[in-house]
């Protein structure tokens, strides 16, 4: 670096406000001139600036390279910056700066180079909502005396800027308020994986050379440095290119740790621990050398005072009725949180565009499955970024479509990727010529977080809602009179459902929580509430939203079921229509309804104007829809051929006038996106908004809804005892709490609520277990019997056994990146599901996995069978008659909060209406208190091995009937050690496993039995050889003969009473016989065995027999002494 920085900046809170932002650009030479001027340290930087201008020193502010400038931004006018001189004054000498590229004076904007083509390059704004807000005019951009028009394709003559560079350009004057930052304790840490964690406040930093949200100056070959800047930045960051690898990422924008400037000798300046409340950063002369390419990382130990103060301040501001200050702080926190979350998502994306060809593809409607290879130049593409959760784009140069990755395998520098896409015309056009032309494959980034920029009037519903959840007055439930149950045809609402509907129609309600347990009929309740409110206010609009498209479709179906011919519209973007499963598309989708309406109205020529024809034809052309022109006049045909653009607002107004929708449905994001833009003028007509699946609603989305609909009554329906909103694990706790959080749980005592506690979905036994574990025993079962579903009557197990556990003790897990898989468990689950398919439909079965790595084992199999396979998290909000749950893990769950998360366990077990099969390692799962209780109440416990009967406490039998082919599934089980679990003796649901286990057990028992017989025979033979028969008396021979008969009889009885019943149990699978009778016989035989043993003794040995007779005759038996060889035995 030409001129290194050796002064730190100190924050001073005592300042006056300024009307506009000001940009201070001072070189080290300018600071030296200030020293000569003798300005007092207490003056703010603007005085320095004015003094410079008064002494004709303002030329120093021109022609300054981005590689060695300081940017000081007085954002809100509440901060004064002052200089602290270096301890070593001899180092205050500044070198004269050389100039190259220029930075425009005045406010600026930043644009990133995203592509280069021939002599032009494509630019895109970097977070222009923050750095240069959308409200400001950004048309003219200055770059090295060349200008460009953003609205005209955004192209400019090529300069020597690689893709990923950010170009500093001029923007028009504007006001943008923001707070200042201060640093907390910072320390050095060395990392092994070469990753950098940039933890900064109010600006955005990432590695260059990667198309991400980078803010940096053009890279210069001479200095090998680049500069990272931002709106509240207080120091230059100059790093060698090698110090910022591609793995550089933002951990959170709510923290305040940064890199210290590098000296000209390649050293980092060490930090000293000081009072960081006032001192931003202190540089000392003791350098820390960089001896290896691994970067030095500074990570904040605590949350920065800046963010913590703001977060606390706006809570206190609401409490103290400081409304404007609170909203200002709230916007800042949400803004930072939103950008931080999106930044963390983006760093997980590989933005390299790969050229490849499709190796194979297969059409299986509604999907097309295909495989392609990715090859890196020097290193393999990052496999951790090409995983199942990645969404990819495929392009042939003209058409672009989205696809989902299903599996990835790595071999040297090559990744083999299997993916699938929905079959639609765009995809067909791409694959039609895939053999003739290579395709471009890349991942689509998510660069633009939405920034809250709405003003909320005091006293509105949204104002009361936000104040309640952020420290103001909690909202109270008004008193209402009890009304009779509400009916929609044959559907009658229960008491609490009626209360919820009644409250949502009450104008005194600003916000409401519908606290719903699993399977409590919340979908029907929401639909009934929308219809009821629509009947009361026929001129208003009711909005019904959910987080997922599947939940939206369920809401639409329920609304249709309750009321036919309802005026309903579902908002979904055209892009989403091409990317979602056809099953989640409906006849109410707005783009499709608009197309149908336009085609219908075009037939009525007399009723339409020229403007209508112009916009309608243009819209249909953009959708590649060609109307029949033969019925139109020549003048209208001319309009068709000349039409090239349409006004979406005009078409929307036309649609709303014709259809007059009473209920609007869509995902939360679709509703927000629509009402932030063209639909905004209709927000004033929205009466109620109901948000289903609110337990997964991020705080960011909640605030967007509140800002969009300030006068609407908002209801949050969900279960805070189930999974919270997803947040990247790399996020810091502060970022997680401010941007994502768990709003429903945090607000349960702040907003009025109605608890829907009657469960219709799960079996009463499961409802009781989960109710006791997670709902304080407050759930009431209203389960409908399985007989109502005829197709499920074939499986009597669904009527008897809600939980069946299968122990996978013999299986083992495999590590796949950061996730796990268990091949043997997957095989067992597949075989079980295939057996069930003989009796129920594929749509009645779901396989839910705790680990995403396990999903790869079901990839091909799921395609063939059509059975749903997904993660436990993806199953939230859905239900099936039968669920097969794969826990996968076979090693210790110590420090594994993921598996023992009570909310995830609750979701997993509450998806099934009738039967849960749980695969898992019993001893591992019992570590979790929740799993321990669930497994101890399992109705059938199936083990992978056959246990002997000696461990029994008592024996019983269970019969599960499959009427088809008169097959009977028989499970004999025994109670284990006081736990209410059971061990398998025979299970025909999975023949291959049972046959294998039965065969192994039979072979093992046979080997043991043959070994015993061999030992007995060998000992008898040796005993016979050792006895001197010639020297025996007749009496001794008689005794020996009796003993031999006794031993043979005793062995026969033991074999008959013990070994034979056990052998029959083992081979019952092959003989296909009923175990019931054998079980009774075996129990009786083993009970009689001790007595039979004694009877044989007295029967076979005459001496004992005579003694018994004498005893029965009450005579004293005579003693007789028998000599056997050299020994004597007394038998009495």
Tab-separated table of C-alpha atoms in Angstrom, residues 51 137 161 179 226 237 269 306 357 475 573 648 704 727 873 886 893 895 909 938 1017 1038:
chain	number	residue	atom	x	y	z
A	51	UNK	CA	-11.123	24.295	6.615
A	137	UNK	CA	-32.583	8.204	-9.738
A	161	UNK	CA	-12.418	-5.280	-14.818
A	179	UNK	CA	-26.644	4.776	12.799
A	226	UNK	CA	-8.422	-4.429	-3.222
A	237	UNK	CA	-9.356	-2.803	4.404
A	269	UNK	CA	-1.325	-4.651	12.905
A	306	UNK	CA	-24.028	-0.820	18.220
A	357	UNK	CA	-23.637	-31.739	-21.924
A	475	UNK	CA	-52.939	-6.638	22.979
A	573	UNK	CA	-45.708	-15.834	-10.275
A	648	UNK	CA	-49.491	-4.841	-16.129
A	704	UNK	CA	-43.286	-7.015	5.499
A	727	UNK	CA	-32.094	-20.249	9.714
A	873	UNK	CA	-38.783	-30.785	8.221
A	886	UNK	CA	-35.896	-43.217	9.469
A	893	UNK	CA	-26.222	-38.550	20.115
A	895	UNK	CA	-24.023	-32.946	21.515
A	909	UNK	CA	-44.709	-38.484	14.924
A	938	UNK	CA	-44.580	-48.556	21.346
A	1017	UNK	CA	-21.908	-89.196	23.442
A	1038	UNK	CA	-28.339	-103.597	37.216
